XYZ file of C-alpha atoms in Angstrom:
557
model
C 82.273 46.871 61.241
C 79.041 48.464 62.506
C 78.031 51.719 60.802
C 78.009 53.742 63.997
C 81.636 52.886 64.794
C 82.827 55.237 62.063
C 82.025 58.182 64.356
C 84.263 57.127 67.236
C 87.563 58.596 65.986
C 85.942 62.000 65.377
C 84.461 62.142 68.867
C 87.706 61.012 70.499
C 89.448 64.000 68.900
C 86.908 66.392 70.424
C 87.305 64.815 73.859
C 91.074 65.212 73.699
C 90.888 68.997 73.586
C 88.217 69.433 76.269
C 89.555 67.235 79.077
C 91.045 68.676 82.253
C 92.666 65.824 84.141
C 92.232 65.943 87.893
C 91.702 63.553 90.767
C 87.948 63.367 90.552
C 84.901 64.328 88.516
C 82.049 66.766 88.908
C 78.410 65.746 89.263
C 76.060 66.020 87.495
C 77.737 64.467 84.454
C 74.818 65.643 82.284
C 73.542 68.870 83.873
C 70.068 70.282 83.369
C 66.765 68.474 82.994
C 67.860 64.861 82.306
C 65.940 62.489 84.593
C 65.647 58.691 84.679
C 68.961 57.884 82.979
C 69.492 54.471 81.421
C 72.917 53.375 80.219
C 74.499 50.630 78.124
C 78.060 49.910 77.016
C 79.032 48.475 73.632
C 82.773 47.869 73.358
C 84.434 51.070 74.592
C 81.361 53.211 73.959
C 78.699 54.221 76.454
C 75.219 55.300 75.376
C 72.713 56.940 77.708
C 69.037 57.924 77.392
C 66.836 60.157 79.582
C 63.175 61.130 79.868
C 61.736 64.060 77.901
C 58.051 64.109 78.986
C 56.100 66.618 76.808
C 59.135 67.867 74.865
C 59.885 66.832 71.274
C 61.915 65.126 69.888
C 61.717 62.404 72.490
C 64.536 60.699 74.407
C 68.001 62.157 73.777
C 70.749 59.646 73.093
C 74.064 60.674 74.631
C 77.400 59.096 73.734
C 80.651 58.922 75.692
C 83.855 56.914 75.682
C 84.812 57.784 79.271
C 81.574 58.488 81.226
C 82.504 62.179 81.588
C 82.361 63.838 78.164
C 78.872 63.303 76.701
C 77.605 64.387 73.302
C 73.995 64.404 72.159
C 74.088 62.286 69.002
C 70.346 62.383 68.348
C 66.975 61.296 69.677
C 65.152 57.993 69.504
C 61.709 59.497 68.788
C 61.840 62.097 66.016
C 58.724 61.402 63.901
C 54.995 61.830 64.589
C 54.573 58.145 63.721
C 56.772 57.364 66.718
C 55.544 60.027 69.128
C 52.440 62.204 68.906
C 52.386 64.562 71.890
C 49.685 66.946 70.659
C 47.519 67.924 73.621
C 49.683 66.000 76.082
C 49.427 67.086 79.713
C 52.275 69.077 81.256
C 54.712 66.532 82.696
C 52.935 63.862 80.678
C 54.524 62.313 77.626
C 57.639 60.139 77.676
C 58.502 58.497 80.991
C 61.702 56.697 82.010
C 63.251 55.011 78.964
C 65.454 51.931 79.149
C 68.282 51.588 76.629
C 69.675 48.109 75.902
C 71.839 46.381 73.271
C 71.300 42.817 72.045
C 72.688 40.989 69.018
C 73.918 44.091 67.151
C 70.689 46.008 67.805
C 69.855 48.843 70.195
C 66.451 48.743 71.913
C 64.770 51.726 73.561
C 61.707 50.942 75.692
C 59.500 53.671 77.136
C 55.919 54.840 77.774
C 53.828 57.790 76.597
C 51.323 59.319 79.052
C 48.995 61.576 77.069
C 46.414 61.923 79.871
C 47.760 62.374 83.387
C 46.045 63.139 86.691
C 46.677 65.825 87.782
C 46.025 68.033 85.821
C 43.579 65.778 83.941
C 40.596 64.195 85.670
C 41.852 60.755 84.708
C 45.047 58.987 83.715
C 44.889 56.777 80.652
C 46.442 53.357 81.293
C 49.740 53.734 79.422
C 50.843 51.265 76.765
C 54.591 50.919 76.700
C 56.523 50.301 73.498
C 59.997 49.931 72.137
C 61.873 51.181 69.095
C 65.047 49.622 67.724
C 68.040 50.637 65.631
C 71.195 49.082 64.247
C 72.860 52.497 63.831
C 72.491 54.544 66.987
C 74.387 57.503 65.473
C 71.619 57.985 62.892
C 68.530 59.243 64.702
C 66.433 58.510 61.622
C 67.296 54.808 61.842
C 65.058 54.121 64.856
C 62.001 52.026 63.980
C 58.374 52.879 64.544
C 57.018 51.658 67.901
C 56.236 48.058 68.706
C 53.703 48.056 71.556
C 53.578 45.778 74.582
C 50.473 44.051 75.919
C 51.339 44.696 79.559
C 50.463 48.193 80.710
C 52.622 50.385 82.900
C 55.431 52.922 82.876
C 59.170 52.727 83.725
C 59.469 49.906 81.203
C 62.582 47.706 81.176
C 63.737 45.076 78.681
C 65.795 42.182 80.044
C 67.522 39.743 77.693
C 68.207 36.507 79.564
C 71.085 34.267 78.511
C 68.672 31.469 77.526
C 67.258 33.639 74.730
C 64.087 34.680 76.561
C 63.154 38.364 76.726
C 61.225 39.913 79.614
C 59.361 43.181 80.043
C 59.002 44.792 83.440
C 56.810 47.835 84.066
C 55.189 49.702 86.940
C 51.502 50.114 87.717
C 49.192 50.119 90.725
C 46.362 47.705 89.965
C 45.944 44.659 92.222
C 48.669 45.803 94.614
C 48.099 45.089 98.305
C 51.412 46.381 99.696
C 52.304 50.005 99.106
C 51.508 52.124 96.068
C 52.534 50.728 92.684
C 54.414 47.524 92.008
C 56.811 46.277 89.363
C 55.276 43.652 87.086
C 56.911 41.179 84.703
C 55.987 39.174 81.615
C 57.934 37.251 78.995
C 57.444 38.768 75.534
C 57.868 37.981 71.875
C 60.438 40.554 70.818
C 59.188 40.752 67.228
C 55.605 41.609 68.157
C 55.748 42.860 71.758
C 53.089 40.269 72.604
C 53.122 38.700 76.063
C 54.025 35.015 76.168
C 53.283 34.538 79.865
C 50.652 36.021 82.218
C 51.670 39.281 83.882
C 52.621 38.824 87.512
C 53.927 41.016 90.313
C 57.713 40.989 90.383
C 58.225 43.243 93.375
C 56.352 45.398 95.865
C 57.933 47.896 98.207
C 60.061 46.769 101.140
C 60.738 50.310 102.364
C 59.494 50.821 105.951
C 57.109 53.798 106.226
C 59.589 55.480 108.572
C 62.135 55.595 105.730
C 59.892 56.933 103.008
C 56.694 56.738 101.042
C 55.773 53.050 100.366
C 56.064 53.203 96.607
C 58.302 51.227 94.246
C 58.899 51.859 90.548
C 61.490 51.688 87.810
C 62.990 48.206 88.133
C 66.006 47.190 86.035
C 67.093 43.541 85.784
C 70.626 42.179 85.290
C 72.260 38.757 85.310
C 75.682 38.834 86.955
C 77.754 35.741 87.724
C 74.735 33.486 87.357
C 72.489 35.481 89.706
C 69.609 37.800 88.864
C 69.874 41.306 90.276
C 67.077 43.861 90.431
C 67.433 47.548 91.205
C 64.304 49.542 92.080
C 63.354 53.207 92.404
C 61.594 53.825 95.712
C 59.687 56.403 97.762
C 58.740 58.707 94.883
C 60.976 61.072 92.972
C 61.194 63.935 95.472
C 63.810 64.588 98.159
C 63.425 61.157 99.797
C 63.983 59.225 96.557
C 66.210 56.148 96.879
C 67.387 52.966 95.157
C 67.343 49.406 96.490
C 68.952 46.229 95.167
C 67.769 42.614 95.388
C 69.094 39.310 94.047
C 67.721 35.855 93.350
C 68.623 32.572 91.689
C 65.429 32.809 89.631
C 63.181 35.514 88.200
C 60.370 33.942 90.180
C 62.217 34.629 93.429
C 62.552 34.627 96.316
C 64.389 37.949 96.212
C 66.950 38.706 98.892
C 67.518 42.345 99.836
C 70.960 43.924 99.673
C 72.249 44.336 103.278
C 73.432 47.799 102.196
C 69.933 48.954 101.135
C 69.108 51.623 100.321
C 72.253 51.580 98.196
C 71.482 55.142 97.098
C 69.811 57.588 99.482
C 71.022 61.103 100.211
C 67.750 61.708 102.032
C 69.252 60.302 105.223
C 70.390 63.880 105.750
C 68.142 66.526 104.206
C 70.855 69.161 104.586
C 72.810 67.490 101.771
C 73.283 69.760 98.723
C 72.383 66.806 96.468
C 68.963 65.221 97.035
C 66.302 63.100 95.283
C 68.907 60.410 94.467
C 67.305 57.431 92.738
C 66.116 55.704 89.558
C 69.532 54.139 88.947
C 70.948 51.945 86.196
C 74.262 50.079 86.414
C 76.927 49.435 83.788
C 80.288 47.664 83.713
C 83.135 49.433 81.910
C 85.577 47.650 79.628
C 88.199 47.661 82.409
C 85.841 45.708 84.690
C 84.884 48.645 86.913
C 81.203 49.143 87.719
C 79.329 52.438 87.685
C 75.782 53.627 88.199
C 73.920 56.560 86.686
C 70.894 58.002 88.445
C 68.806 61.125 88.807
C 69.288 63.717 91.532
C 68.588 67.381 92.199
C 70.685 70.352 93.348
C 68.427 72.612 95.428
C 69.453 76.273 95.582
C 68.922 79.209 97.894
C 69.674 77.417 100.209
C 71.439 74.223 99.134
C 69.349 71.802 101.212
C 65.838 70.422 101.320
C 64.335 73.893 101.776
C 65.962 75.105 98.537
C 64.566 75.086 94.999
C 66.007 72.861 92.221
C 65.173 74.933 89.139
C 67.252 72.724 86.837
C 65.046 69.755 87.662
C 66.311 66.211 87.964
C 69.777 65.803 86.449
C 71.983 62.815 85.540
C 74.611 61.876 88.140
C 77.298 59.180 88.293
C 78.775 57.079 91.093
C 81.339 54.278 91.323
C 79.989 50.882 92.335
C 82.046 48.302 94.192
C 81.104 44.752 95.192
C 81.262 43.058 98.579
C 80.103 39.483 99.146
C 78.203 39.601 95.876
C 76.396 42.859 96.670
C 76.837 46.253 94.964
C 77.818 49.241 97.103
C 77.281 52.726 95.688
C 79.985 55.315 96.434
C 81.344 53.144 99.252
C 78.145 53.827 101.187
C 78.828 57.567 101.391
C 76.446 60.376 100.352
C 76.577 61.470 96.726
C 78.315 64.803 96.254
C 79.063 67.167 93.379
C 82.805 66.396 93.749
C 83.373 62.683 93.321
C 86.500 60.484 93.381
C 87.942 58.931 90.221
C 88.014 59.653 86.495
C 88.611 63.345 85.648
C 86.880 66.686 85.412
C 85.861 68.382 82.178
C 86.258 72.071 81.385
C 82.922 73.255 80.083
C 83.013 76.267 77.727
C 82.226 79.617 79.339
C 80.305 80.769 76.247
C 78.178 78.653 73.962
C 76.636 80.364 70.930
C 74.576 79.430 67.893
C 74.697 81.902 64.978
C 72.225 79.838 62.913
C 74.533 79.324 59.956
C 72.188 77.275 57.836
C 70.782 75.200 60.664
C 70.992 74.434 64.373
C 74.487 74.077 65.840
C 73.650 70.888 67.764
C 70.849 68.475 68.641
C 69.876 70.030 71.971
C 66.823 71.959 70.761
C 63.203 71.049 71.523
C 59.617 72.068 70.932
C 56.747 71.689 73.358
C 54.949 68.622 72.003
C 54.985 67.313 68.424
C 54.790 70.068 65.775
C 51.957 70.021 63.236
C 54.348 71.485 60.682
C 57.761 73.077 60.540
C 57.916 76.713 61.674
C 61.694 77.208 61.380
C 63.369 78.747 58.327
C 67.123 79.099 57.807
C 67.091 80.093 54.118
C 64.854 83.152 53.703
C 67.318 85.301 55.629
C 70.790 83.695 55.712
C 72.569 83.559 59.088
C 69.269 84.013 60.893
C 66.657 81.650 62.285
C 63.283 82.849 61.045
C 60.373 81.686 63.205
C 56.923 81.690 61.615
C 54.447 82.205 64.412
C 51.119 80.471 64.848
C 47.982 80.828 66.919
C 49.325 79.059 70.005
C 50.997 80.475 73.113
C 53.336 79.005 75.716
C 50.365 78.697 78.092
C 48.542 76.107 75.990
C 48.796 72.319 75.701
C 49.747 72.826 72.090
C 52.755 73.572 69.900
C 53.600 77.287 69.843
C 56.357 78.520 67.536
C 58.995 78.172 70.230
C 62.442 76.590 70.246
C 63.766 75.554 73.652
C 67.066 74.519 75.229
C 67.539 73.034 78.678
C 68.978 75.337 81.315
C 72.160 73.448 82.222
C 73.899 75.792 84.666
C 72.769 77.593 87.805
C 74.678 80.836 87.222
C 74.237 81.665 83.561
C 73.026 84.377 81.203
C 70.920 83.442 78.182
C 70.639 85.975 75.367
C 69.141 86.291 71.901
C 68.706 89.050 69.322
C 65.421 89.376 67.452
C 64.360 91.533 64.513
C 60.565 91.711 64.598
C 57.941 94.175 63.382
C 54.595 93.608 65.102
C 51.524 95.288 63.640
C 48.933 94.469 66.331
C 48.949 93.969 70.077
C 48.563 90.211 69.482
C 51.946 89.963 67.766
C 54.748 88.996 70.130
C 58.329 87.692 69.835
C 61.031 87.286 72.438
C 62.578 84.934 74.967
C 61.241 82.856 77.829
C 62.343 81.045 80.972
C 59.982 78.100 80.601
C 59.058 75.404 83.112
C 55.492 74.508 82.150
C 52.329 75.921 80.630
C 51.580 77.390 84.067
C 55.003 78.725 85.053
C 56.852 80.540 82.288
C 58.185 84.103 82.088
C 58.799 86.259 79.012
C 60.349 89.453 77.793
C 59.342 90.290 74.245
C 58.577 92.842 71.533
C 54.927 93.651 70.884
C 52.514 96.569 70.424
C 51.199 98.310 73.530
C 47.468 98.485 72.868
C 47.094 101.513 75.148
C 49.495 103.668 73.123
C 49.764 101.890 69.783
C 53.563 101.958 70.071
C 56.055 99.161 69.503
C 57.057 98.201 73.032
C 58.856 95.797 75.341
C 56.522 93.592 77.366
C 57.381 91.460 80.387
C 55.064 88.680 81.560
C 56.022 87.231 84.947
C 54.136 84.388 86.627
C 54.568 83.679 90.322
C 52.721 82.579 93.422
C 50.812 79.349 94.096
C 48.313 80.144 91.322
C 50.929 81.264 88.771
C 49.519 84.796 88.863
C 50.474 86.839 85.778
C 51.963 90.327 86.070
C 52.307 92.141 82.710
C 54.316 95.335 82.216
C 54.809 97.414 79.029
C 57.804 99.667 78.328
C 57.198 102.001 75.373
C 59.295 105.019 76.263
C 62.474 103.676 74.619
C 62.931 105.502 71.320
C 65.014 102.755 69.698
C 62.344 100.177 70.481
C 59.550 102.447 69.287
C 61.428 103.121 66.031
C 61.742 99.416 65.229
C 65.367 98.564 65.987
C 66.266 94.907 66.612
C 66.244 94.031 70.309
C 68.725 91.923 72.238
C 67.102 90.084 75.152
C 68.753 88.677 78.277
C 67.754 86.244 81.024
C 70.300 86.466 83.830
C 70.093 83.554 86.261
C 71.520 83.178 89.740
C 70.791 80.692 92.504
C 67.987 82.838 93.882
C 66.164 83.847 90.715
C 65.884 85.159 87.167
C 66.206 88.713 85.799
C 64.859 89.783 82.404
C 66.478 92.580 80.421
C 67.018 94.097 76.979
C 69.080 96.540 74.951
C 69.049 97.905 71.410
C 72.745 98.773 71.246
C 75.172 95.910 71.742
C 77.688 98.283 73.340
C 75.204 99.554 75.919
C 74.416 98.257 79.389
C 71.571 95.766 79.663
C 68.396 97.240 81.162
C 66.958 94.667 83.565
C 63.264 95.386 84.019
C 61.661 92.308 85.646
C 62.529 89.363 87.878
C 61.112 86.186 89.378
C 62.255 84.009 92.291
C 63.712 80.600 91.472
C 61.044 78.813 93.553
C 58.548 79.550 90.758
C 60.710 77.778 88.176
C 61.732 74.751 90.221
C 61.059 71.042 89.876
C 58.666 70.840 92.834
C 56.256 73.764 92.754
C 53.853 72.992 95.575
C 50.365 72.117 94.392
C 51.466 71.266 90.838
C 52.637 67.925 89.499
C 55.881 68.663 87.699
C 58.608 66.299 86.505
C 60.626 68.647 84.274
C 63.219 71.415 84.627
C 63.561 74.963 83.359
C 64.316 75.678 79.691
C 65.331 78.813 77.808
C 63.202 79.566 74.762
C 62.911 81.877 71.775
C 59.384 82.245 70.450
C 56.797 84.197 68.499
C 53.017 84.052 68.534
C 49.897 85.611 67.067
C 47.974 84.999 70.302
C 44.989 83.078 68.853
C 45.157 84.578 65.346
C 47.464 83.680 62.438
C 50.512 85.931 62.178
C 52.182 86.803 58.877
C 55.097 88.784 60.314
C 58.141 86.519 60.904
C 60.520 86.857 63.837
C 64.178 86.743 62.778
C 66.639 85.631 65.459
C 70.304 86.437 64.800
C 71.737 84.206 67.537
C 71.186 82.516 70.886
C 73.900 82.323 73.530
C 74.549 81.064 77.046
C 77.389 82.474 79.144
C 78.456 81.060 82.493
C 78.700 83.759 85.155
């Protein structure tokens, strides 16, 4: 028996108490920033991976036995030897992983962009790699990277039934039709070395009237003796789509699915779900087929003019077959309420009291830490953050712990005990999208008065203009009491508040519109979604004063 199978009974017990059976399921199945999903089934178990870009650890691995209840069981890239993101561009880092299983081994292929234009003046040609593991439930079991020769992103590993292994990836060189193409080469799995010359597998077939002529993200399958290819087309914004092709040989010719695009909510931009694409298919043990893919839920309003502050999320659709061709959702638009399976009752309140460690594996840092800045032992039942010189505005690793925002109407809160001694010292909470767009409420010293104070730092507008406000007329704050911070989120925006008495009303003192924390801020290249963060910083100087956080909590509203 494989080592990871010992976990299945425990997880099944958790699922049993959280299921709410109904005639249908709710999309997204993994809410919050979880783009580019890739899925594989082993026996009765499904495993799914998504992109993480500049966040560390890289590539969450989700597990489910029913496609609805998903648990984060770890990450594939947890060590600096696997992933060094120091200095990585915002929305650079890890792009579009592919998760596969072959001969008792899991393989995770991906690409790391450390230089990316924009914001950099150049993009470094990315070298893809894979890591492997025989025990997917142990995140420390993943190997160090084995690098490919062929460049490109959106890497895919395809294991043919004759024993040959192929790499496909996306890049733009030598492409005459459209922007980008999917390339293919046979590889030596032990070394990653190419065994055949790289050649173009596919260029776009999307007419300009239906979307930007760009193809990416191919996945290959062999089904009933035929090769099938699914592609991600027209970019990853509202007009994103997926197309399917089939052939008797990997060298083609490739015949297009008569139902193409098989996935495209952009036919009607008033749909509340948009940007549908970058799909991966899987067959369940009962023979049914499904596809996972990314999509967005724009808000205020819920159509193409709205703002998707949660970023690109993981959605699910049934797949049926007609005349040897896959049909997604019976050709209908993807919705948040889908037929089949069941719905899951998500907890109204989630809380971490830091009892000796983190409550789950859904925490991140921005980029790869130089050293550990978390401490659970110096003050039991608290998370002590040791600040450093970096801030949330830098392409570095500030002392910040982040969680993905996974609901539209939610309140995030945290309590911090912190004694700043200079105006550089700062500790609090943040609604964080990128180094440009992030918003804080924190404890610091007001340099104008020398008092301990609340500070709000709100960034908005096309240039991410900063507006800073100090509040130092609250006696409890001035006298050093611990402060409880709140970020209250609705479809139209974010409010930032605090209190020093847990029985008192929250004082909301700043706000920002959701369009400044959305996936597609005009003029900025952004592939991520909003996170909640707790943090502390010395603002360019070392800081000796720790910030002690008693808890973090999210409450659905």
